[in-house]
XYZ file of C-alpha atoms in Angstrom:
632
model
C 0.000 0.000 0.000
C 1.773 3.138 -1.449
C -0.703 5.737 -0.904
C -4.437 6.679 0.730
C -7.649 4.150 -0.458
C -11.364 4.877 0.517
C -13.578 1.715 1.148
C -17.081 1.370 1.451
C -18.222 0.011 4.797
C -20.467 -3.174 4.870
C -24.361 -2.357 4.408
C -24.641 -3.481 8.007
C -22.066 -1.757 9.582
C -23.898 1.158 8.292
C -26.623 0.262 9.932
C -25.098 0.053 13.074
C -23.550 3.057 13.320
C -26.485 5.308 12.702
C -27.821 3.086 15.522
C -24.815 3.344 17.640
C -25.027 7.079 17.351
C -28.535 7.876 17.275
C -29.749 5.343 20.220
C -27.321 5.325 23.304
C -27.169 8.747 23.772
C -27.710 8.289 27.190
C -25.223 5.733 27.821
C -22.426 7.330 26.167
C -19.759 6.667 28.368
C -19.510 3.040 27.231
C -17.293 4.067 24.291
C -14.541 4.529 26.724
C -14.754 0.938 28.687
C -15.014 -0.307 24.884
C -12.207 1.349 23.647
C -10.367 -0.138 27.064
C -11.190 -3.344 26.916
C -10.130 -3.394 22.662
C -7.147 -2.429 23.803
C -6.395 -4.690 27.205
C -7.266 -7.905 24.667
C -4.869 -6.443 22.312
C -2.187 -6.517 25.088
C -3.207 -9.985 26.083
C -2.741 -11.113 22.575
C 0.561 -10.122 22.235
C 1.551 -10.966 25.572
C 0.161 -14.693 24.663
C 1.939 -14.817 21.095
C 5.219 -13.618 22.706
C 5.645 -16.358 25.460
C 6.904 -18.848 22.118
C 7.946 -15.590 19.584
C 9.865 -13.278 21.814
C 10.948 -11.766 18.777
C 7.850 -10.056 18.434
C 7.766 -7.632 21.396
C 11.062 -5.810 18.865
C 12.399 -4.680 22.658
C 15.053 -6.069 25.094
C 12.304 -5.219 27.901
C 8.087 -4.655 27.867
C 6.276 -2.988 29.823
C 2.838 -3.326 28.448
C 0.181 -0.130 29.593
C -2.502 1.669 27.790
C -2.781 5.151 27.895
C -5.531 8.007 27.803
C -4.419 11.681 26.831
C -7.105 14.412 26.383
C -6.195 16.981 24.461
C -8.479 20.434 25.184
C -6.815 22.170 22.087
C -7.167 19.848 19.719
C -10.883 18.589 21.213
C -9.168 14.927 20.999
C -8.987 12.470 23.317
C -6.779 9.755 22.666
C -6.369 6.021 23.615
C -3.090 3.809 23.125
C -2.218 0.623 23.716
C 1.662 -1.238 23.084
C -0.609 -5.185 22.011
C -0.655 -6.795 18.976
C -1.273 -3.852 16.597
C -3.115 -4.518 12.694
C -2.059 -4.465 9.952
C -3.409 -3.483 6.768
C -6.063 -6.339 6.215
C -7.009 -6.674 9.202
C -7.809 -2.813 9.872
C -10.379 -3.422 7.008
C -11.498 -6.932 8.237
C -11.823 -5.601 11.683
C -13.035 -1.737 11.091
C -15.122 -2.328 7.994
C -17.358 -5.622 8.296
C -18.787 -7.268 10.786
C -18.195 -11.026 10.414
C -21.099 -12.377 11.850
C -24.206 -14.375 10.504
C -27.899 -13.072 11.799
C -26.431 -9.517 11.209
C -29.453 -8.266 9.469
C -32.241 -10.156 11.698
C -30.799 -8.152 14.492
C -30.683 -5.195 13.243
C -34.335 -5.407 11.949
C -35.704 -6.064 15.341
C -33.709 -3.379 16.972
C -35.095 -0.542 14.676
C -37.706 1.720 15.438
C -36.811 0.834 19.313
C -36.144 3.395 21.666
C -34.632 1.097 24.595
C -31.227 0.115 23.530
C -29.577 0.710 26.884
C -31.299 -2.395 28.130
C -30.615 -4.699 25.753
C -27.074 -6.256 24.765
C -26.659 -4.247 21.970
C -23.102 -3.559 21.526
C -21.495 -6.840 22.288
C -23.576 -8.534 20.577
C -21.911 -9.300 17.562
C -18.708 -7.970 18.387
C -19.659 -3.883 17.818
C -17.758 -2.253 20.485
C -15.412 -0.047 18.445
C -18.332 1.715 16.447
C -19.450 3.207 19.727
C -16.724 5.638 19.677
C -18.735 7.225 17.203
C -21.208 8.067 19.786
C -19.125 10.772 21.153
C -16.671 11.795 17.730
C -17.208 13.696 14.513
C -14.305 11.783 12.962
C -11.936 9.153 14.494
C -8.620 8.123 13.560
C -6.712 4.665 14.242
C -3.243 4.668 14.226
C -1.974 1.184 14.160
C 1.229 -1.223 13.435
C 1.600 -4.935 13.826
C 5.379 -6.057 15.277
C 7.716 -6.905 12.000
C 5.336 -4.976 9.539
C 5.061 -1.026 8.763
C 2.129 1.366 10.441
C -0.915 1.833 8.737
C -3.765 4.427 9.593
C -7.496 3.851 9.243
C -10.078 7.348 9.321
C -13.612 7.083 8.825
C -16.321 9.999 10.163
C -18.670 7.158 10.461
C -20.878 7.891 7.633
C -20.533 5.577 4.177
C -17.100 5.293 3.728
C -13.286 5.065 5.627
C -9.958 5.504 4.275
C -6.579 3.383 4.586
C -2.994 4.898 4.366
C 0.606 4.452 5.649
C 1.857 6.044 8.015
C 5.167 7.389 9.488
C 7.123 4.999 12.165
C 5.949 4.326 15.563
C 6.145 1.693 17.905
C 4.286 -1.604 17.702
C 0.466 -1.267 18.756
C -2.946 0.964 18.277
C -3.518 4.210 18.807
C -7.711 5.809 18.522
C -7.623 9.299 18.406
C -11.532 10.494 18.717
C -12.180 13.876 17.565
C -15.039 14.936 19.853
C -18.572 16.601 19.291
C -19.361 19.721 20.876
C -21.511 18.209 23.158
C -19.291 15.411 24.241
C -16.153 17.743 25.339
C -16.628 16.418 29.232
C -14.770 13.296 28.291
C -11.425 15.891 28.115
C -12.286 16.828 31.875
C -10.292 14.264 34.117
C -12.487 14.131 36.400
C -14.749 12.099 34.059
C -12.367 9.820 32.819
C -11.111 9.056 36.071
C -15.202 8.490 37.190
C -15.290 6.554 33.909
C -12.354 4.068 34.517
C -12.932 3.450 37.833
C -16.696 2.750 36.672
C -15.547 -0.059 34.689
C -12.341 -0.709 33.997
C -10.836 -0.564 37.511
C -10.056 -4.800 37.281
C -8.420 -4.080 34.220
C -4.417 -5.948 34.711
C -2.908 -3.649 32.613
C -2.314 -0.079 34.023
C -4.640 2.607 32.402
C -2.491 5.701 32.705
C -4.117 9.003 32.314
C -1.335 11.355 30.660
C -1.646 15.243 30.860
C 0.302 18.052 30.680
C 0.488 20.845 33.810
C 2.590 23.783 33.251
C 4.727 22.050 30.040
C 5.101 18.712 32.144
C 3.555 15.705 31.070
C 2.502 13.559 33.859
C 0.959 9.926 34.772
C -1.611 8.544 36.615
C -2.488 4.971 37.021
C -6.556 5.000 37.096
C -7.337 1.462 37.941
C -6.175 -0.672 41.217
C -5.523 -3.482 38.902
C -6.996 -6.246 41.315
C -7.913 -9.481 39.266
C -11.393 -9.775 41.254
C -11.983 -13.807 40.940
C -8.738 -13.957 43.346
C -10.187 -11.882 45.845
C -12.860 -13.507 48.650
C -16.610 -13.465 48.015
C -16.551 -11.555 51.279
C -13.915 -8.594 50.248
C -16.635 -8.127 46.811
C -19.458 -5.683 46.604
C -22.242 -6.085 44.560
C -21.421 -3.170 42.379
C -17.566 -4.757 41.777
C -19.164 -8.104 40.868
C -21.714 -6.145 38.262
C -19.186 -4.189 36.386
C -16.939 -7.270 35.824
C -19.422 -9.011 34.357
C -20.484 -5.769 31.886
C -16.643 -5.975 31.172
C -16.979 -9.715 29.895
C -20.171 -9.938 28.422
C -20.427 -5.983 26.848
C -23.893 -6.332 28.769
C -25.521 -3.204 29.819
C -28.196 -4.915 32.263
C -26.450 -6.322 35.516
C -26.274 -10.307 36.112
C -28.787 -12.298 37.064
C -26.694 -15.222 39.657
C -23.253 -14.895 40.194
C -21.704 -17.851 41.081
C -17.637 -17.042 42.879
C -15.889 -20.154 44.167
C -12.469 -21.758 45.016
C -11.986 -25.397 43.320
C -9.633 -27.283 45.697
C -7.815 -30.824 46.106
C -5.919 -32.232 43.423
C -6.306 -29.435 40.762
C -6.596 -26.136 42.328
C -8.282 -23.314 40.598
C -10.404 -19.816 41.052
C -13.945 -19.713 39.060
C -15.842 -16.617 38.964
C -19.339 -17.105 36.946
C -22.252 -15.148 35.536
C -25.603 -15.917 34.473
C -27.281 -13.052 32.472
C -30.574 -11.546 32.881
C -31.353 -12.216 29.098
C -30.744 -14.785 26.147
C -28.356 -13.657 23.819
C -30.045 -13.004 19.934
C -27.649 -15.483 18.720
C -27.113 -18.289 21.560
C -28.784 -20.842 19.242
C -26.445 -19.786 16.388
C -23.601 -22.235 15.501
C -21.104 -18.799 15.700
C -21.996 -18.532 18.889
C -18.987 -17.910 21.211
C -19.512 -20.108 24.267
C -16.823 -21.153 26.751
C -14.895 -19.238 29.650
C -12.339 -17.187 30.174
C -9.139 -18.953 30.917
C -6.469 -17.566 32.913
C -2.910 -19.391 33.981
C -1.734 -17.777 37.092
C -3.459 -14.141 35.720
C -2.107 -14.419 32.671
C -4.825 -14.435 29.839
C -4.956 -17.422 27.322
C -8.154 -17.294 25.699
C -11.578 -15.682 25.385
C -13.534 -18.642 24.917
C -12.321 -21.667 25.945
C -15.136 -24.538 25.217
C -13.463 -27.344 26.706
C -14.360 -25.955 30.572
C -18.143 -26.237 30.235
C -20.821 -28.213 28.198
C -22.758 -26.900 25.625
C -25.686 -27.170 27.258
C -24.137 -24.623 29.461
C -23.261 -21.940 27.158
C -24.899 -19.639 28.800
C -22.292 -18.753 31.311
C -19.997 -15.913 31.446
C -17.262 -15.732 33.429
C -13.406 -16.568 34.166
C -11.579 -19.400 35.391
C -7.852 -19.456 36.676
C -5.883 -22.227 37.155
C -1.781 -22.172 38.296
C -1.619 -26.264 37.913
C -1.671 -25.495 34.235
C 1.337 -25.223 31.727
C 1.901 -22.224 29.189
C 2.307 -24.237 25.963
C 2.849 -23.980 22.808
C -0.499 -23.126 21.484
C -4.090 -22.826 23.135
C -4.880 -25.619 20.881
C -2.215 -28.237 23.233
C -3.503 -25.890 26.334
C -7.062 -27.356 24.871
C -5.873 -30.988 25.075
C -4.924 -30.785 28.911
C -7.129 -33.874 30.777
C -6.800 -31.630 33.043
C -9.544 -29.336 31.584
C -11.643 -32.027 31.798
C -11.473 -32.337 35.118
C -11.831 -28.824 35.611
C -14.719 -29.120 33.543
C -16.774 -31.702 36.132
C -16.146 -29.915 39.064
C -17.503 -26.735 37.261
C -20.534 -28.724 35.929
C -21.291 -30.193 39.716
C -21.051 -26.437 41.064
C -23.324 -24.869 38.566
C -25.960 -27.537 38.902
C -26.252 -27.315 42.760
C -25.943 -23.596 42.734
C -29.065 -23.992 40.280
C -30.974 -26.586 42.603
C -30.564 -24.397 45.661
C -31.671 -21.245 43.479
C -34.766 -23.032 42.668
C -35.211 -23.722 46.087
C -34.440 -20.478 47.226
C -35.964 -17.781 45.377
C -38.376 -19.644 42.296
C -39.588 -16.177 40.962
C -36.129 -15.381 40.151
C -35.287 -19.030 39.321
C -38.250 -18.760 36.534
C -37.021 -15.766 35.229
C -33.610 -17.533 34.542
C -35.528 -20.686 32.763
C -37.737 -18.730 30.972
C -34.328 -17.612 29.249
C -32.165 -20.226 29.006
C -34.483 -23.307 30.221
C -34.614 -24.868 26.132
C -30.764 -24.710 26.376
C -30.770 -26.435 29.724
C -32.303 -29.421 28.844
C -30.203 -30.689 26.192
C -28.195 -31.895 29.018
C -30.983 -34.265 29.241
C -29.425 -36.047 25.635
C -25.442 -34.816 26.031
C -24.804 -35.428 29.322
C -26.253 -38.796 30.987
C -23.932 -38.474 33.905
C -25.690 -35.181 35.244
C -29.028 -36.301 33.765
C -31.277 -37.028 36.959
C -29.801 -33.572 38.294
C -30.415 -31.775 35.309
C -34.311 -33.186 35.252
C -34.730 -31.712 38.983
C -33.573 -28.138 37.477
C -36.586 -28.941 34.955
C -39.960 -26.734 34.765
C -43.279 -27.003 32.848
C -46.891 -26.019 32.285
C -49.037 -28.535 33.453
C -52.493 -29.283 32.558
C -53.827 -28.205 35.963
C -51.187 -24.673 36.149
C -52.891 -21.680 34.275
C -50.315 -20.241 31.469
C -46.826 -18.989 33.031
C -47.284 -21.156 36.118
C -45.182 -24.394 36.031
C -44.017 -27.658 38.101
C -40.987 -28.622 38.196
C -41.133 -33.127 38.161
C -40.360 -33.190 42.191
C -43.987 -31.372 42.045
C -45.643 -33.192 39.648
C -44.731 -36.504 41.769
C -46.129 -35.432 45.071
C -49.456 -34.143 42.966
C -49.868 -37.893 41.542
C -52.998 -39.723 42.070
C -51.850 -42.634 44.369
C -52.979 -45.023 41.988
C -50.903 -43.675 38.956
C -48.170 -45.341 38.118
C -46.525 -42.836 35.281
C -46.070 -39.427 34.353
C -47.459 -37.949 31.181
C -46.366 -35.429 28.711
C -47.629 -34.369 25.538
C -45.290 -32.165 22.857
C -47.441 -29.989 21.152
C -46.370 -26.591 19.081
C -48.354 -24.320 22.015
C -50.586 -24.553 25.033
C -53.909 -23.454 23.032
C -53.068 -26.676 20.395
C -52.080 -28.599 23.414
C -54.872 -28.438 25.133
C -57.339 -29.255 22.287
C -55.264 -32.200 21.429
C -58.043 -35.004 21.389
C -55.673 -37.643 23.200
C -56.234 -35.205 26.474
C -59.526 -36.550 26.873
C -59.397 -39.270 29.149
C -56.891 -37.628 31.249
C -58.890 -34.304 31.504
C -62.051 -36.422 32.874
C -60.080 -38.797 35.059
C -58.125 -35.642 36.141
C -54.838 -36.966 35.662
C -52.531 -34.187 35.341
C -50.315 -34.482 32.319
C -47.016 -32.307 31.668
C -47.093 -30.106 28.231
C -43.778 -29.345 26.638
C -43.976 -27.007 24.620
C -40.049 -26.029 23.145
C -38.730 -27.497 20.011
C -36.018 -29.161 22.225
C -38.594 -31.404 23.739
C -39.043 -33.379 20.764
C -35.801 -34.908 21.149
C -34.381 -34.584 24.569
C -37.203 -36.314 25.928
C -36.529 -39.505 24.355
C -33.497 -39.196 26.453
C -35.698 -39.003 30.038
C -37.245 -41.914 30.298
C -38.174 -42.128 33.522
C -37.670 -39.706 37.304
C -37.493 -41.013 40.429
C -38.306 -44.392 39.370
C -41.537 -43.105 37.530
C -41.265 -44.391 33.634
C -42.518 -41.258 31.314
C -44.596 -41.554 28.998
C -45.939 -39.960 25.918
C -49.776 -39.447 25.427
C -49.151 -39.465 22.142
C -48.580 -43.484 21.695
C -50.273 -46.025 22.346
C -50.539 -48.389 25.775
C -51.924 -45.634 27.488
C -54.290 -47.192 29.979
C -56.272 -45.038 32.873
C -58.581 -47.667 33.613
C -59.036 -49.100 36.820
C -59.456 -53.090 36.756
C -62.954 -52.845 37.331
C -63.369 -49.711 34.475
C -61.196 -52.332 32.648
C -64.302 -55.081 32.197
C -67.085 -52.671 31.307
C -64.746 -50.413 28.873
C -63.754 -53.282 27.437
C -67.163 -54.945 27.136
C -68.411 -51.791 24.809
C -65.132 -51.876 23.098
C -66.314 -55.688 21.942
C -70.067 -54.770 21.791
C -69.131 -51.965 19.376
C -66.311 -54.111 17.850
C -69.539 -56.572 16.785
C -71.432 -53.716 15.870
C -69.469 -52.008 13.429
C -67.115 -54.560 12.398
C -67.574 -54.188 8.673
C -67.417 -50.635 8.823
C -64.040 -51.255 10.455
C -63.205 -53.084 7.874
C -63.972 -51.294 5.410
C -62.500 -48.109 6.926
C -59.241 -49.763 7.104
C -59.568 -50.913 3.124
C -59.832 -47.321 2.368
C -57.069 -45.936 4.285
C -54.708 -49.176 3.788
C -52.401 -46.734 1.835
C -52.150 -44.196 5.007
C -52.472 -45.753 8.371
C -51.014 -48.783 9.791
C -54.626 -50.235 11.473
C -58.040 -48.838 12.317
C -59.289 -49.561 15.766
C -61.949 -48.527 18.485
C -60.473 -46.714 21.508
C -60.742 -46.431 25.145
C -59.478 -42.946 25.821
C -61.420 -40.569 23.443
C -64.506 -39.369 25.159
C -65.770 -36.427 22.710
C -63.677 -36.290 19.456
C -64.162 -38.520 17.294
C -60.909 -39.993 16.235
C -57.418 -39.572 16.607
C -53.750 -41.083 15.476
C -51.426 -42.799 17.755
C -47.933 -43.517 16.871
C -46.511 -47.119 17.999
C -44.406 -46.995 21.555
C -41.140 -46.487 20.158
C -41.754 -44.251 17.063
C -41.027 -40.113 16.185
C -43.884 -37.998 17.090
C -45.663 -36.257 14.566
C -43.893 -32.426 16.257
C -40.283 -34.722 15.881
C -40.994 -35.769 12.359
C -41.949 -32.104 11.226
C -38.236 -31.288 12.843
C -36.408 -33.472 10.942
C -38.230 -32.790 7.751
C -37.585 -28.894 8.333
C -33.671 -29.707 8.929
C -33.953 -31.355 5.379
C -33.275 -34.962 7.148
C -34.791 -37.376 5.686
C -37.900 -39.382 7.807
C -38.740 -42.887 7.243
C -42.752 -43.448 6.410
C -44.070 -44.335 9.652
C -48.066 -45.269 9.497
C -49.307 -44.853 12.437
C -52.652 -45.948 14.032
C -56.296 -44.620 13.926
C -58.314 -44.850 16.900
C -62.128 -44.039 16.198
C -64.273 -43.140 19.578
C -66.684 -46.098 19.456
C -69.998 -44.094 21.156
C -69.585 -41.139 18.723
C -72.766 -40.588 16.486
C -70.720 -39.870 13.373
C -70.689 -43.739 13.427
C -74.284 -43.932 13.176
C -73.857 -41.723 10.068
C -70.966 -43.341 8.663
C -72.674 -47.448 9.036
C -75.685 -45.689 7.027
C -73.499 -44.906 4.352
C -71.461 -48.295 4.385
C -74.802 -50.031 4.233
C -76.046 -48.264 1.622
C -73.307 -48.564 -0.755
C -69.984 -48.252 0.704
C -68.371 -47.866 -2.451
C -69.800 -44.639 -3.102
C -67.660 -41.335 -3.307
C -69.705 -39.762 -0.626
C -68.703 -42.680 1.695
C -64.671 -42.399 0.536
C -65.048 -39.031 1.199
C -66.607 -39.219 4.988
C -63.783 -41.775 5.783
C -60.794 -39.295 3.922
C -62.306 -36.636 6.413
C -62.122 -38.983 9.212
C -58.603 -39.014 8.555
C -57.856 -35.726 7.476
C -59.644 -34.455 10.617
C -57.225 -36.745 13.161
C -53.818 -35.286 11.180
C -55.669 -31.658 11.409
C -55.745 -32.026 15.845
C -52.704 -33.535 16.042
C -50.448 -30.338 13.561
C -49.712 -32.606 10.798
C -49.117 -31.514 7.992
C -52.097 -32.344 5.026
C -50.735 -33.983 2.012
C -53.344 -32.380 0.148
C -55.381 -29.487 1.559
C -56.865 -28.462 -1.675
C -58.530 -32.236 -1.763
C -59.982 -31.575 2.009
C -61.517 -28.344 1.039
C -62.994 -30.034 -1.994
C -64.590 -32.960 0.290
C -65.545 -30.166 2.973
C -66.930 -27.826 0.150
C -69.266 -31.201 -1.720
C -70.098 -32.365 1.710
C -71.700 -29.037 2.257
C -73.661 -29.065 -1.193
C -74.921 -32.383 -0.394
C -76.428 -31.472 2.497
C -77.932 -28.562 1.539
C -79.642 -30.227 -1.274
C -80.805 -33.310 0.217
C -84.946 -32.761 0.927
C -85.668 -32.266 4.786
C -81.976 -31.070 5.700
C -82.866 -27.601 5.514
């Protein structure tokens, strides 16, 4: 690069920074912790890479700081840090785009909304340096990468920045913000010493506040530089604990459960956790950057290291230290360590009780933590079987007997159990509304028998993974060998079942002929009490809500027919064994048995094969009996 270029920025980083500028006006100070914390990782970068490529610090001796200098003349305040530096490409990589997938779905729900300082807007998808446009007309970014030549990146934050050399100067970054009119506080020291301490006061590396009194230039360290997870629960406010986490997580809302412990025996270590108030827009994403901090003896090795907790887990935010570790060669071998693993269960046993006893403790602050992260929670149930019973006590539901919002947790659902039941019952459906409607209900609704209703896309397949609680098996409604009966209900239900069975039996048959092609047998049933019919899949086999999953991931589902159960004192029968007899190879007969059918796939959220075919039956049904004499 031999001279200045101008590059567009990204469409979305556009977006974003008439966002950034426009919308946390109010929390404008955040540009400076940003700006901070840019420059701490920067240092902690370099410091990393240097421990196996001396050669890349260029000096004899390091002394690694970042530095703040206002400048009233100028109207400039400046930040600089001696880490890792950019070079060229990665100035536009880093400064121009925004390397992130779900971009644009974020930014469409966040316009038009006036509440941006409660939500986790700027660390979401890695934002932070665009908020120094909340306070600068123009800002500059001095920069040079050790062994390459400086570069300088200038942008007013509109459509456009430009790249160019620039003269020597030692390895690292340097932001110069050129401030608006109404932002000129941030040159006062008073606020940027209010501002530091605010934040960045944990910070390792010294923030030095440089000024100049009567043509001296002077320093002074802002921040005590006290790595908090070493310190005692006891020695830690409230306050100290919340700004940490806003440090980590770029969070504007304070944590939800903070979780500070010392992990002792054989591997010693320091954990300090978070759980936030609020699900992250992208924690289902597979970008998503889960793990812990991991420190060696304070000394940073990576941002998210995924080998200390579960997926299932991801949620957490925090930082764990650990001085039985070994600097290696690469956080790749520091990955490897069994002794991560380790690490890993003790972490996993700590955050699970810490969630029982919150349960236990406070529930209305429990629930607001499941409402948010309960669907990621239970996956445990299918990745982890070690931690599975403890992981099912942490579960909560809607019940049939709770109104909506109110749920059980299994422990609850246990002691409510009738004394003669000898299961628990859940039914997957896509919402509460379908759920309850679901015709398969019936027999539990009138014998009262309260039945679970899961309701999150998880539950289709993490619950083939629970298959029983406490000794309890669990069962699914939604197959068959259901049985409520009591042995005495059991001779008179299944006296009409054969009384019926007599009854109808070519109409049975015939039913079945008609469907052959759809459904794997047609059969009377015990447990429907008003609808009419309804399908039941074999013990064993995908639900209908699991089937749709896999179709929608583009997996491929193997045909499963499953089984229609006909309520055997439902007057449609009447209607239909008048049709059979008088010529059950009529169309008006093929139709009332398609319906049949198409009816039980309808209450259970299948998906029609043909919808235009049902409307057609519905629509000559309709003629029919409008034009036969008498019906109207």
């Amino acid at each position: 690069m031999s001279e200045k270029s101008s590059f567009e920025f990204q469409a979305d980083v556009k977006e974003l920074l008439n966002l950034v500028t426009h919308s946390l006006y109010s929390n404008r100070e955040i540009f400076l912790r940003e700006l901070i914390s840019n420059a701490s990782d920067a240092i902690d970068k370099i410091r990393f890479e240097a421990l196996t490529k001396p050669e890349l610090l260029e000096e004899k001796s390091q002394e690694y700081k970042i530095s703040i200098i206002p400048n009233a003349e100028a109207k400039t305040l400046t930040i600089t840090d001696n880490g890792c530096g950019m070079d060229e490409q990665e100035l536009r990589e880093h400064l121009g785009t925004i390397a992130r997938s779900g971009t644009k779905t974020f930014l469409q729900q966040l316009k038009g909304t006036q509440e941006l300082s409660s939500m986790d807007f700027i660390g979401q998808f890695g934002v932070g340096f665009y908020s120094a446009f909340i306070v600068s007309d123009r800002v500059v970014v001095k920069t040079r990468k050790a062994q390459t030549r400086g570069c300088q990146w200038a942008s007013q934050g509109q459509g456009n920045f430009e790249i160019e050399p620039t003269g020597k100067f030692a390895r690292g970054t340097e932001v110069i913000l050129y401030l608006k009119e109404d932002a000129l506080n941030f040159l006062e020291e008073f606020t940027l010493r209010g501002v530091v301490k605010k934040y960045s006061d944990f910070i390792e590396h010294p923030i030095a506040l440089v000024t100049k009194k009567d043509g001296k230039e002077t320093e002074e360290v802002l921040n005590s530089r006290k790595a908090i997870w070493l310190k005692s629960p006891s020695e830690i406010e409230a306050k100290e604990y919340h700004e940490f986490y806003k440090h980590l997580s770029h969070d504007f809302q304070d944590p939800l459960r903070v979780i500070h412990y010392r992990g002792e025996g054989t591997l010693e270590f320091k954990a300090l956790i978070y759980i936030s108030a609020h699900a992250p827009l992208d924690l289902y994403s597979p970008e998503f950057n889960s793990g812990l901090q991991l420190y060696i003896n304070r000394v940073f090795i990576m941002e998210d290291c995924k080998k200390l907790i579960p997926p299932y887990l991801r949620f957490l935010k925090g930082v764990v230290d650990c001085g039985d570790l070994t600097l290696n060669v690469s956080r790749e071998m520091i990955q490897e360590d069994p002794r991560l693993e380790k690490i890993k269960k003790n972490l996993v046993r700590k955050v699970l009780g810490n969630l029982a006893e919150w349960m236990e403790q406070n529930r209305k602050e429990y629930e607001q933590f499941y409402a948010q992260f309960g669907k990621v929670l239970k996956e445990g149930l299918h990745f982890d079987s070690e931690q599975r019973d403890k992981i099912a006590d942490l579960l909560l539901f809607e019940t049939t007997q709770t109104e909506t919002g109110q749920y059980k947790s299994l422990k609850q659902y246990l002691e409510g159990m009738k004394p003669t039941q000898k299961e628990i019952y859940y039914l997957i459906a896509e919402n509460r509304t379908k759920a309850l409607a679901t015709p398969q209900l019936e027999a539990f609704k009138a014998k009262e028998v309260e039945v679970l209703l899961m309701m999150d896309p998880v539950d289709q397949w993490v619950m083939g993974s629970l298959t029983n609680y406490q000794e309890k098996p669990i069962k699914s409604i939604s197959h068959e060998a259901i049985d409520l009966h009591t042995e005495e209900e059991k001779k008179s239900v299944e006296e009409n079942l054969k009384e019926q069975g007599k009854k109808y039996k070519d109409l049975l048959k015939a039913i079945g002929e008609k469907l052959e092609a759809q459904v794997k047998e047609v059969r009377f049933s015990p447990r429907l009490t008003d609808s009419v019919c309804c399908l039941v899949a074999e013990t064993g086999t995908l639900t209908p809500q699991m089937e749709q999953m896999l179709k929608s991931l583009g997996q491929a589902v193997p045909v499963q027919k499953k089984i229609l159960e006909i309520n055997p004192n439902h007057p449609l029968l009447e209607v239909l064994q008048r049709l059979y007899e008088s010529d059950h190879t009529s169309a008006q007969f093929a139709d009332y048995v398609q319906l049949l059918l198409d009816q039980a796939l309808l209450t259970e959220g299948a998906e029609l094969t043909n919808p235009k075919g049902l409307s057609k039956r519905i629509s000559d049904l309709m003629v029919r009996a409008a034009t036969t004499p008498g019906n109207l």
